[in-house]
């Protein structure tokens, strides 16, 4: 089939490339000319494991191309995907202006009937509203049917998630639309992956509800971690005990610096805003959001108290991206903590395998108080503390003796914002250890072997 994807960001680029790999002809359209130029020169503008090779393979065989505007050869596409950003607006709602801008392009170009597939995360009712909008602007004889097909990929695992999704959700109004989408996704349904077919409104809500439920689990564990600090309980043991109950399950039970990224914070807020618009008070979603802010504040206080104040001190940050295996720093815990620490008079030397450049860009002019280094251990030189914020694989089993040697004496400390290190091992190297919800005397939990995966797949 012939497909056009609007938006070549984390979702659009992976989806478009993945669909080309399934044998379709795909045009990716992005309004950012620099992004398009980079892609046409063979450079991948984001870090996503496996994506570069997939792009190369599909551009080489002519199935994948990139443009900043859409031209006549694509007026007969079978499907137009919308995968543009829907950021938070001033009221916490999703800003859907880019969605409508893409829809305008589609209305202008389409000369034959096609599906308009909503990949962007949009408020309930957006697809129906867009259907009316496109219906009003359609040309004679051109039927554009808007369907909801929310995206569930996880950055860092996006290519695998595209090729082996746990579920595909289709919010459709007609059998015809369902058949076309089933045919499109058939090559990745070989192992019986689930297809959930519903109406567009339910489909739109599934996306917000899923992200908010996951965020809620994280916020609950974060609240419990604060209770552990206050009571002397150990969040590791609490997690292991809770996760052993198959009704609860093991995933998304990790306390940490608060959830971040481009989805959870904005989607929880957008769900709350949607509830308000419809007179439904979503108390759990509100508490989830609030608890997340409180966890960020808690971590900042923990750092400050551990160091007896941070004014004039230098902090080494390991992990700047919001999760491992991505360069995405949108709403990253590192940014939130950095802002508070800078306001309190600290300096920061950061390291991240991929996110350093974006971190510096997001912080803007800090008067030279933030640096990013290429080598992880170099960040420790002359720092008063190491703060671990993202559990990249390369940080999981560090040389704690080397960390102690590089940090400033007399009382070097590591603050493990993701609870990935064993306190006893850190202490043996002569370092102080501070975790999130872990007793100051150290964790007593018998922890299973370390996993190399991200703690939360947000
Ligand atoms: N990032 C994720 O992990 C993820 C997962 C699931 C769903 N989503 C949702 O998918 C959508 C896209 O997210 P993202 O992370 O890929 O965003 P992104 O910011 O990485 O990419 C969006 C791209 O759209 C382009 N764009 C904006 N307006 C455009 C227009 N009118 N025409 C063409 N291109 C345009 C931008 O230049 C940008 O490159 C959002 O609604 C998001 O909530 C994201």
Tab-separated table of C-alpha atoms and ligand atoms in Angstrom:
chain	number	residue	atom	x	y	z
A	1	UNK	CA	0.000	0.000	0.000
A	2	UNK	CA	1.015	3.636	-0.373
A	3	UNK	CA	1.279	5.491	2.908
A	4	UNK	CA	2.066	9.009	4.018
A	5	UNK	CA	3.116	9.650	7.635
A	6	UNK	CA	2.987	13.194	8.999
A	7	UNK	CA	5.610	13.742	11.703
A	8	UNK	CA	9.051	12.126	11.682
A	9	UNK	CA	9.577	12.148	15.456
A	10	UNK	CA	9.949	9.199	17.819
A	11	UNK	CA	6.590	7.730	16.772
A	12	UNK	CA	6.319	8.755	13.120
A	13	UNK	CA	9.847	7.789	12.189
A	14	UNK	CA	9.591	4.350	13.769
A	15	UNK	CA	6.069	3.719	12.434
A	16	UNK	CA	6.838	4.935	8.926
A	17	UNK	CA	10.084	3.015	8.721
A	18	UNK	CA	8.474	-0.096	10.201
A	19	UNK	CA	5.605	0.063	7.718
A	20	UNK	CA	8.091	0.435	4.852
A	21	UNK	CA	9.886	-2.637	6.156
A	22	UNK	CA	6.590	-4.524	5.942
A	23	UNK	CA	6.595	-3.861	2.193
A	24	UNK	CA	4.676	-0.597	1.838
A	25	UNK	CA	5.760	2.540	-0.009
A	26	UNK	CA	6.061	5.262	2.621
A	27	UNK	CA	6.565	9.010	2.482
A	28	UNK	CA	7.462	10.668	5.782
A	29	UNK	CA	6.545	14.356	5.909
A	30	UNK	CA	7.935	16.630	8.613
A	31	UNK	CA	7.669	20.423	8.786
A	32	UNK	CA	11.180	20.596	10.244
A	33	UNK	CA	13.406	21.015	7.163
A	34	UNK	CA	16.596	20.285	9.135
A	35	UNK	CA	15.176	16.959	10.256
A	36	UNK	CA	14.217	16.083	6.696
A	37	UNK	CA	17.626	17.149	5.364
A	38	UNK	CA	19.363	15.001	7.973
A	39	UNK	CA	17.248	11.985	7.069
A	40	UNK	CA	17.901	12.506	3.367
A	41	UNK	CA	21.641	12.620	4.102
A	42	UNK	CA	21.375	9.308	5.939
A	43	UNK	CA	21.612	10.776	9.453
A	44	UNK	CA	19.057	9.695	12.052
A	45	UNK	CA	17.961	12.718	14.125
A	46	UNK	CA	17.006	10.666	17.212
A	47	UNK	CA	18.670	7.816	19.065
A	48	UNK	CA	16.601	4.646	18.913
A	49	UNK	CA	18.318	1.243	18.860
A	50	UNK	CA	18.028	-0.554	15.520
A	51	UNK	CA	16.299	2.331	13.761
A	52	UNK	CA	19.287	3.520	11.716
A	53	UNK	CA	19.758	0.145	10.007
A	54	UNK	CA	16.064	-0.145	9.269
A	55	UNK	CA	15.982	3.336	7.709
A	56	UNK	CA	19.052	2.548	5.609
A	57	UNK	CA	17.581	-0.711	4.332
A	58	UNK	CA	14.288	0.847	3.326
A	59	UNK	CA	15.652	4.025	1.763
A	60	UNK	CA	18.115	1.910	-0.250
A	61	UNK	CA	15.334	-0.220	-1.693
A	62	UNK	CA	13.292	2.876	-2.497
A	63	UNK	CA	10.381	2.171	-0.168
A	64	UNK	CA	11.022	5.046	2.239
A	65	UNK	CA	11.472	8.749	1.482
A	66	UNK	CA	11.386	12.040	3.374
A	67	UNK	CA	10.022	15.470	2.476
A	68	UNK	CA	9.080	18.637	4.302
A	69	UNK	CA	6.002	19.156	2.115
A	70	UNK	CA	3.717	16.739	0.358
A	71	UNK	CA	3.456	16.748	-3.422
A	72	UNK	CA	1.157	15.431	-6.144
A	73	UNK	CA	2.644	11.940	-6.472
A	74	UNK	CA	1.094	11.172	-3.098
A	75	UNK	CA	-2.434	12.337	-3.854
A	76	UNK	CA	-3.525	8.704	-4.236
A	77	UNK	CA	-2.163	7.322	-0.956
A	78	UNK	CA	-4.219	4.555	0.666
A	79	UNK	CA	-3.564	5.773	4.191
A	80	UNK	CA	-2.448	9.084	5.709
A	81	UNK	CA	-0.999	8.684	9.217
A	82	UNK	CA	-0.896	11.573	11.672
A	83	UNK	CA	1.998	11.191	14.130
A	84	UNK	CA	2.689	14.816	15.027
A	85	UNK	CA	3.284	16.101	18.544
A	86	UNK	CA	0.349	16.864	20.871
A	87	UNK	CA	2.100	18.745	23.677
A	88	UNK	CA	0.528	20.036	26.855
A	89	UNK	CA	-1.231	23.386	26.513
A	90	UNK	CA	-1.652	26.027	29.230
A	91	UNK	CA	-4.637	24.145	30.752
A	92	UNK	CA	-2.983	20.732	30.751
A	93	UNK	CA	-4.993	19.605	27.692
A	94	UNK	CA	-3.352	18.190	24.595
A	95	UNK	CA	-2.640	20.868	22.019
A	96	UNK	CA	-3.961	19.406	18.761
A	97	UNK	CA	-3.086	22.277	16.440
A	98	UNK	CA	-0.404	20.248	14.651
A	99	UNK	CA	-2.976	17.481	14.098
A	100	UNK	CA	-5.277	19.916	12.311
A	101	UNK	CA	-2.363	21.359	10.326
A	102	UNK	CA	-1.583	17.850	9.061
A	103	UNK	CA	-5.274	17.256	8.337
A	104	UNK	CA	-5.350	20.434	6.230
A	105	UNK	CA	-2.507	19.043	4.136
A	106	UNK	CA	-4.368	15.774	3.698
A	107	UNK	CA	-7.596	17.515	2.669
A	108	UNK	CA	-5.658	19.540	0.118
A	109	UNK	CA	-3.744	16.668	-1.457
A	110	UNK	CA	-6.034	13.604	-1.353
A	111	UNK	CA	-7.659	12.915	-4.719
A	112	UNK	CA	-8.901	9.444	-3.915
A	113	UNK	CA	-10.638	7.913	-0.923
A	114	UNK	CA	-8.309	7.008	1.932
A	115	UNK	CA	-8.045	6.367	5.650
A	116	UNK	CA	-6.678	9.035	7.956
A	117	UNK	CA	-5.019	7.148	10.797
A	118	UNK	CA	-4.534	8.932	14.113
A	119	UNK	CA	-1.319	7.765	15.762
A	120	UNK	CA	-0.895	10.890	17.860
A	121	UNK	CA	-2.298	10.733	21.387
A	122	UNK	CA	-5.402	12.912	21.230
A	123	UNK	CA	-8.322	13.739	23.576
A	124	UNK	CA	-11.457	11.625	23.340
A	125	UNK	CA	-13.623	12.946	20.525
A	126	UNK	CA	-10.777	14.321	18.403
A	127	UNK	CA	-11.158	11.709	15.654
A	128	UNK	CA	-14.893	12.340	15.440
A	129	UNK	CA	-14.304	16.097	15.315
A	130	UNK	CA	-11.666	15.635	12.631
A	131	UNK	CA	-14.062	13.460	10.656
A	132	UNK	CA	-16.505	16.370	10.562
A	133	UNK	CA	-13.734	18.829	9.720
A	134	UNK	CA	-12.443	16.730	6.835
A	135	UNK	CA	-15.963	15.968	5.673
A	136	UNK	CA	-16.604	19.677	5.347
A	137	UNK	CA	-13.437	20.285	3.357
A	138	UNK	CA	-13.430	17.167	1.174
A	139	UNK	CA	-13.455	17.217	-2.569
A	140	UNK	CA	-16.272	15.721	-4.524
A	141	UNK	CA	-16.133	11.919	-4.487
A	142	UNK	CA	-13.202	11.704	-2.060
A	143	UNK	CA	-14.088	9.818	1.126
A	144	UNK	CA	-11.660	10.349	4.006
A	145	UNK	CA	-12.402	8.138	7.006
A	146	UNK	CA	-10.668	9.018	10.257
A	147	UNK	CA	-9.637	6.083	12.445
A	148	UNK	CA	-7.909	5.946	15.799
A	149	UNK	CA	-4.864	3.708	16.085
A	150	UNK	CA	-2.984	4.829	19.205
A	151	UNK	CA	0.687	4.058	19.576
A	152	UNK	CA	2.071	2.091	22.511
A	153	UNK	CA	5.758	1.872	21.592
A	154	UNK	CA	8.314	2.486	24.311
A	155	UNK	CA	11.256	4.686	23.436
A	156	UNK	CA	14.426	2.624	23.612
A	157	UNK	CA	12.468	-0.486	22.522
A	158	UNK	CA	10.468	1.202	19.794
A	159	UNK	CA	11.590	-0.892	16.827
A	160	UNK	CA	10.914	-4.166	18.646
A	161	UNK	CA	7.615	-2.821	19.903
A	162	UNK	CA	6.578	-1.905	16.376
A	163	UNK	CA	7.510	-5.286	14.941
A	164	UNK	CA	6.163	-7.291	17.905
A	165	UNK	CA	3.398	-5.256	19.539
A	166	UNK	CA	1.506	-6.708	22.500
A	167	UNK	CA	-1.668	-5.281	21.049
A	168	UNK	CA	-2.948	-3.196	18.173
A	169	UNK	CA	-5.934	-1.000	18.982
A	170	UNK	CA	-8.213	0.024	16.143
A	171	UNK	CA	-10.930	2.617	16.690
A	172	UNK	CA	-13.016	2.432	13.538
A	173	UNK	CA	-16.467	3.329	12.258
A	174	UNK	CA	-16.660	0.936	9.319
A	175	UNK	CA	-15.855	-2.665	8.404
A	176	UNK	CA	-13.950	-1.389	5.417
A	177	UNK	CA	-11.550	0.592	7.614
A	178	UNK	CA	-11.093	-2.402	9.899
A	179	UNK	CA	-10.258	-4.698	6.970
A	180	UNK	CA	-7.698	-2.278	5.539
A	181	UNK	CA	-5.949	-1.884	8.908
A	182	UNK	CA	-6.027	-5.616	9.629
A	183	UNK	CA	-4.383	-6.202	6.238
A	184	UNK	CA	-1.764	-3.530	6.955
A	185	UNK	CA	-0.820	-5.045	10.306
A	186	UNK	CA	-1.193	-8.702	9.264
A	187	UNK	CA	2.599	-9.200	8.820
A	188	UNK	CA	3.169	-8.358	12.499
A	189	UNK	CA	0.250	-10.409	13.777
A	190	UNK	CA	1.827	-13.741	12.965
A	191	UNK	CA	2.143	-14.805	16.569
A	192	UNK	CA	-1.464	-14.016	17.324
A	193	UNK	CA	-0.820	-10.606	18.849
A	194	UNK	CA	-4.063	-9.151	19.996
A	195	UNK	CA	-6.114	-6.756	17.896
A	196	UNK	CA	-8.647	-4.764	19.880
A	197	UNK	CA	-11.335	-3.330	17.633
A	198	UNK	CA	-13.550	-0.623	19.041
A	199	UNK	CA	-14.977	2.816	18.312
A	200	UNK	CA	-12.638	5.840	17.973
A	201	UNK	CA	-13.608	7.394	21.333
A	202	UNK	CA	-12.872	4.239	23.320
A	203	UNK	CA	-9.651	3.777	21.381
A	204	UNK	CA	-8.536	7.312	22.235
A	205	UNK	CA	-9.327	6.723	25.891
A	206	UNK	CA	-7.461	3.382	25.972
A	207	UNK	CA	-4.236	5.282	25.290
A	208	UNK	CA	-4.710	7.843	28.070
A	209	UNK	CA	-6.027	5.240	30.505
A	210	UNK	CA	-3.062	2.907	29.895
A	211	UNK	CA	-0.427	5.562	30.441
A	212	UNK	CA	-2.218	6.959	33.466
A	213	UNK	CA	-2.571	3.513	35.041
A	214	UNK	CA	1.168	2.896	34.652
A	215	UNK	CA	1.995	6.348	35.985
A	216	UNK	CA	-0.313	5.676	38.915
A	217	UNK	CA	1.601	2.524	39.880
A	218	UNK	CA	4.864	4.447	39.749
A	219	UNK	CA	3.453	7.287	41.845
A	220	UNK	CA	2.065	4.843	44.408
A	221	UNK	CA	5.446	3.154	44.776
A	222	UNK	CA	7.087	6.544	45.071
A	223	UNK	CA	4.717	7.510	47.863
A	224	UNK	CA	5.495	4.211	49.576
A	225	UNK	CA	9.225	4.922	49.231
A	226	UNK	CA	8.694	8.129	51.186
A	227	UNK	CA	6.790	6.188	53.798
A	228	UNK	CA	9.712	3.755	53.940
A	229	UNK	CA	12.073	6.640	54.711
A	230	UNK	CA	9.779	7.775	57.483
A	231	UNK	CA	9.210	4.344	59.022
A	232	UNK	CA	12.433	2.445	58.384
A	233	UNK	CA	10.826	-0.070	56.028
A	234	UNK	CA	12.707	-1.092	52.875
A	235	UNK	CA	11.099	-0.375	49.498
A	236	UNK	CA	13.049	-3.234	47.877
A	237	UNK	CA	11.418	-5.754	50.194
A	238	UNK	CA	8.028	-4.082	49.847
A	239	UNK	CA	8.282	-4.275	46.049
A	240	UNK	CA	9.369	-7.908	46.037
A	241	UNK	CA	6.597	-8.852	48.426
A	242	UNK	CA	3.947	-6.998	46.456
A	243	UNK	CA	5.155	-8.169	43.047
A	244	UNK	CA	5.001	-11.827	44.100
A	245	UNK	CA	1.218	-11.498	43.997
A	246	UNK	CA	0.277	-12.372	40.426
A	247	UNK	CA	-2.755	-10.091	40.654
A	248	UNK	CA	-0.345	-7.178	41.136
A	249	UNK	CA	2.555	-8.350	38.962
A	250	UNK	CA	6.176	-7.257	39.017
A	251	UNK	CA	6.212	-4.428	36.510
A	252	UNK	CA	6.127	-0.708	37.223
A	253	UNK	CA	6.776	-1.197	40.923
A	254	UNK	CA	10.039	0.692	41.100
A	255	UNK	CA	10.427	3.760	43.257
A	256	UNK	CA	12.674	6.451	41.838
A	257	UNK	CA	12.944	10.130	40.993
A	258	UNK	CA	9.381	10.380	39.636
A	259	UNK	CA	8.209	9.472	36.153
A	260	UNK	CA	9.216	11.637	33.221
A	261	UNK	CA	9.362	11.556	29.452
A	262	UNK	CA	7.213	12.968	26.720
A	263	UNK	CA	4.129	10.865	27.514
A	264	UNK	CA	3.287	10.061	31.146
A	265	UNK	CA	3.357	13.607	32.554
A	266	UNK	CA	1.423	15.138	29.680
A	267	UNK	CA	-1.031	12.263	29.256
A	268	UNK	CA	-1.970	12.170	32.946
A	269	UNK	CA	-2.549	15.934	32.844
A	270	UNK	CA	-4.556	15.671	29.633
A	271	UNK	CA	-6.759	12.964	31.182
A	272	UNK	CA	-7.421	15.200	34.181
A	273	UNK	CA	-8.272	18.096	31.843
A	274	UNK	CA	-10.582	15.872	29.790
A	275	UNK	CA	-12.384	14.824	32.966
A	276	UNK	CA	-12.822	18.471	33.965
A	277	UNK	CA	-14.263	19.356	30.564
A	278	UNK	CA	-16.871	16.641	31.037
A	279	UNK	CA	-17.575	17.319	34.712
A	280	UNK	CA	-15.822	14.160	35.911
A	281	UNK	CA	-13.373	14.614	38.753
A	282	UNK	CA	-10.541	12.129	38.166
A	283	UNK	CA	-9.123	12.072	41.676
A	284	UNK	CA	-6.669	9.229	41.171
A	285	UNK	CA	-5.168	10.856	38.099
A	286	UNK	CA	-4.839	14.130	40.005
A	287	UNK	CA	-3.150	12.381	42.909
A	288	UNK	CA	-0.803	10.600	40.485
A	289	UNK	CA	0.306	13.914	39.051
A	290	UNK	CA	0.674	15.548	42.437
A	291	UNK	CA	2.595	12.608	43.896
A	292	UNK	CA	4.983	12.822	40.973
A	293	UNK	CA	5.776	16.470	41.678
A	294	UNK	CA	6.210	15.607	45.343
A	295	UNK	CA	8.641	12.824	44.506
A	296	UNK	CA	10.780	15.223	42.470
A	297	UNK	CA	10.785	17.636	45.416
A	298	UNK	CA	11.568	14.763	47.784
A	299	UNK	CA	14.617	13.754	45.750
A	300	UNK	CA	15.885	17.343	45.699
A	301	UNK	CA	15.510	17.536	49.472
A	302	UNK	CA	17.232	14.181	49.876
A	303	UNK	CA	20.230	15.423	47.873
A	304	UNK	CA	20.304	18.711	49.758
A	305	UNK	CA	20.088	17.096	53.195
A	306	UNK	CA	22.615	14.398	52.369
A	307	UNK	CA	25.142	17.066	51.446
A	308	UNK	CA	24.212	19.504	54.228
A	309	UNK	CA	23.189	22.036	51.562
A	310	UNK	CA	24.370	22.170	47.954
A	311	UNK	CA	25.387	25.836	47.618
A	312	UNK	CA	28.820	26.002	46.023
A	313	UNK	CA	28.958	22.225	45.634
A	314	UNK	CA	29.380	20.150	42.492
A	315	UNK	CA	27.106	17.253	41.672
A	316	UNK	CA	27.909	14.527	39.176
A	317	UNK	CA	24.785	13.282	37.360
A	318	UNK	CA	24.867	9.872	35.704
A	319	UNK	CA	21.911	9.491	33.354
A	320	UNK	CA	20.302	12.517	31.738
A	321	UNK	CA	17.778	10.990	29.324
A	322	UNK	CA	14.385	10.197	30.864
A	323	UNK	CA	15.030	6.471	30.494
A	324	UNK	CA	17.808	4.241	29.128
A	325	UNK	CA	18.371	3.693	25.397
A	326	UNK	CA	16.983	7.041	24.287
A	327	UNK	CA	18.321	10.568	23.851
A	328	UNK	CA	14.913	11.998	24.800
A	329	UNK	CA	15.189	14.344	27.773
A	330	UNK	CA	11.632	15.742	27.673
A	331	UNK	CA	10.447	16.043	31.298
A	332	UNK	CA	13.460	14.017	32.416
A	333	UNK	CA	14.092	13.724	36.177
A	334	UNK	CA	17.618	14.996	35.458
A	335	UNK	CA	16.225	18.302	34.178
A	336	UNK	CA	13.851	18.713	37.091
A	337	UNK	CA	16.588	18.051	39.646
A	338	UNK	CA	19.144	20.169	37.786
A	339	UNK	CA	16.875	23.226	37.877
A	340	UNK	CA	16.348	22.974	41.639
A	341	UNK	CA	20.032	22.330	42.322
A	342	UNK	CA	21.136	25.244	40.126
A	343	UNK	CA	18.691	27.553	41.926
A	344	UNK	CA	20.203	26.388	45.204
A	345	UNK	CA	23.685	27.343	43.992
A	346	UNK	CA	25.149	23.983	42.896
A	347	UNK	CA	27.085	23.150	39.724
A	348	UNK	CA	26.493	20.013	37.687
A	349	UNK	CA	28.716	17.772	35.607
A	350	UNK	CA	26.608	15.301	33.696
A	351	UNK	CA	27.168	12.156	31.698
A	352	UNK	CA	24.782	10.223	29.486
A	353	UNK	CA	25.481	7.783	26.654
A	354	UNK	CA	23.104	9.657	24.322
A	355	UNK	CA	21.243	12.517	25.984
A	356	UNK	CA	24.015	14.995	26.895
A	357	UNK	CA	23.524	17.398	24.022
A	358	UNK	CA	19.739	17.580	24.502
A	359	UNK	CA	20.236	18.116	28.255
A	360	UNK	CA	22.466	21.146	27.674
A	361	UNK	CA	20.089	22.514	25.051
A	362	UNK	CA	17.068	22.164	27.357
A	363	UNK	CA	18.770	23.951	30.258
A	364	UNK	CA	19.895	26.867	28.091
A	365	UNK	CA	22.357	29.399	29.462
A	366	UNK	CA	23.463	28.347	32.939
A	367	UNK	CA	26.468	30.649	33.138
A	368	UNK	CA	28.847	27.709	32.781
A	369	UNK	CA	27.480	25.897	35.838
A	370	UNK	CA	26.501	22.832	33.831
A	371	UNK	CA	28.925	20.715	31.830
A	372	UNK	CA	28.526	17.399	30.088
A	373	UNK	CA	31.468	15.029	29.675
A	374	UNK	CA	32.009	12.123	27.294
A	375	UNK	CA	33.388	9.644	29.825
A	376	UNK	CA	31.233	8.611	32.770
A	377	UNK	CA	34.006	8.598	35.407
A	378	UNK	CA	35.246	12.049	34.311
A	379	UNK	CA	31.983	13.507	35.633
A	380	UNK	CA	33.067	12.531	39.166
A	381	UNK	CA	36.321	14.472	39.221
A	382	UNK	CA	36.027	17.079	41.987
A	383	UNK	CA	32.325	16.383	42.616
A	384	UNK	CA	30.849	16.129	46.119
A	385	UNK	CA	28.324	13.466	45.192
A	386	UNK	CA	27.272	11.158	42.390
A	387	UNK	CA	23.545	11.172	41.635
A	388	UNK	CA	22.286	8.290	39.485
A	389	UNK	CA	19.179	9.309	37.583
A	390	UNK	CA	18.822	6.912	34.646
A	391	UNK	CA	19.581	3.215	34.807
A	392	UNK	CA	21.608	2.827	31.605
A	393	UNK	CA	23.227	-0.625	31.382
A	394	UNK	CA	26.703	0.870	31.581
A	395	UNK	CA	25.990	2.284	35.066
A	396	UNK	CA	24.715	-0.943	36.565
A	397	UNK	CA	27.957	-2.489	37.754
A	398	UNK	CA	30.432	0.366	38.167
A	399	UNK	CA	33.800	0.277	39.886
A	400	UNK	CA	32.895	1.802	43.243
A	401	UNK	CA	36.566	2.083	44.272
A	402	UNK	CA	37.144	4.245	41.222
A	403	UNK	CA	34.085	6.323	42.082
A	404	UNK	CA	35.434	6.910	45.622
A	405	UNK	CA	38.874	7.843	44.280
A	406	UNK	CA	37.408	10.441	41.915
A	407	UNK	CA	34.833	12.062	44.237
A	408	UNK	CA	35.959	14.705	46.703
A	409	UNK	CA	36.980	13.499	50.186
A	410	UNK	CA	36.306	13.286	53.076
A	411	UNK	CA	32.842	11.754	52.843
A	412	UNK	CA	32.004	10.904	49.234
A	413	UNK	CA	28.425	9.842	48.643
A	414	UNK	CA	26.386	8.187	45.925
A	415	UNK	CA	22.681	8.945	45.690
A	416	UNK	CA	21.060	6.113	43.823
A	417	UNK	CA	17.932	7.675	42.378
A	418	UNK	CA	16.927	4.375	40.728
A	419	UNK	CA	17.870	1.939	43.495
A	420	UNK	CA	20.017	-0.139	41.144
A	421	UNK	CA	23.031	-0.583	43.410
A	422	UNK	CA	23.459	-2.774	46.455
A	423	UNK	CA	24.111	-0.553	49.417
A	424	UNK	CA	26.489	-3.047	51.073
A	425	UNK	CA	28.698	-3.151	47.957
A	426	UNK	CA	28.826	0.633	47.759
A	427	UNK	CA	29.690	0.931	51.447
A	428	UNK	CA	32.450	-1.655	51.167
A	429	UNK	CA	34.200	0.743	48.790
A	430	UNK	CA	34.163	3.458	51.464
A	431	UNK	CA	31.277	5.444	50.034
A	432	UNK	CA	28.109	6.607	51.699
A	433	UNK	CA	24.980	5.180	50.044
A	434	UNK	CA	21.595	6.865	49.809
A	435	UNK	CA	18.709	5.201	47.948
A	436	UNK	CA	15.049	6.050	47.478
A	437	UNK	CA	13.076	4.371	50.258
A	438	UNK	CA	16.023	2.298	51.421
A	439	UNK	CA	16.949	2.402	55.137
A	440	UNK	CA	20.139	4.271	55.990
A	441	UNK	CA	21.477	1.023	57.474
A	442	UNK	CA	21.161	-0.628	54.068
A	443	UNK	CA	18.684	-2.858	52.296
A	444	UNK	CA	17.934	-6.249	53.777
A	445	UNK	CA	16.135	-7.539	50.699
A	446	UNK	CA	17.436	-10.639	48.947
A	447	UNK	CA	17.368	-9.198	45.483
A	448	UNK	CA	17.173	-11.324	42.343
A	449	UNK	CA	19.911	-11.125	39.710
A	450	UNK	CA	20.192	-7.708	38.133
A	451	UNK	CA	18.256	-7.172	34.965
A	452	UNK	CA	19.751	-5.216	32.119
A	453	UNK	CA	16.425	-3.767	31.109
A	454	UNK	CA	14.917	-0.431	31.996
A	455	UNK	CA	13.071	-0.581	35.310
A	456	UNK	CA	9.932	0.959	33.887
A	457	UNK	CA	9.154	0.703	30.229
A	458	UNK	CA	7.569	4.137	30.051
B	1	LIG	N1	7.314	9.304	22.089
B	1	LIG	C1	6.630	8.262	22.518
B	1	LIG	O1	7.161	7.373	23.178
B	1	LIG	C2	5.169	8.130	22.193
B	1	LIG	C3	4.535	6.898	22.383
B	1	LIG	C4	3.183	6.785	22.062
B	1	LIG	C5	2.478	7.873	21.581
B	1	LIG	N2	3.120	9.062	21.434
B	1	LIG	C6	2.347	10.184	20.877
B	1	LIG	O2	2.685	10.300	19.488
B	1	LIG	C7	2.696	11.675	19.088
B	1	LIG	C8	4.059	12.041	18.540
B	1	LIG	O3	5.017	11.903	19.579
B	1	LIG	P1	6.582	11.980	19.294
B	1	LIG	O4	7.257	11.642	20.558
B	1	LIG	O5	6.900	11.214	18.062
B	1	LIG	O6	6.739	13.544	18.990
B	1	LIG	P2	8.022	14.282	18.397
B	1	LIG	O7	8.008	15.630	18.966
B	1	LIG	O8	9.223	13.427	18.547
B	1	LIG	O9	7.713	14.344	16.831
B	1	LIG	C9	6.706	15.093	16.262
B	1	LIG	C10	7.169	15.537	14.875
B	1	LIG	O10	6.066	16.091	14.181
B	1	LIG	C11	6.557	17.158	13.363
B	1	LIG	N3	5.412	18.001	12.986
B	1	LIG	C12	4.757	18.929	13.732
B	1	LIG	N4	3.751	19.460	13.015
B	1	LIG	C13	3.750	18.839	11.815
B	1	LIG	C14	2.937	18.942	10.639
B	1	LIG	N5	1.888	19.767	10.574
B	1	LIG	N6	3.248	18.177	9.569
B	1	LIG	C15	4.294	17.327	9.626
B	1	LIG	N7	5.093	17.196	10.706
B	1	LIG	C16	4.813	17.927	11.774
B	1	LIG	C17	7.600	17.811	14.247
B	1	LIG	O11	8.498	18.602	13.489
B	1	LIG	C18	8.264	16.590	14.903
B	1	LIG	O12	9.377	16.145	14.164
B	1	LIG	C19	2.280	12.460	20.329
B	1	LIG	O13	0.883	12.637	20.299
B	1	LIG	C20	2.656	11.527	21.478
B	1	LIG	O14	1.889	11.764	22.633
B	1	LIG	C21	4.444	9.209	21.705
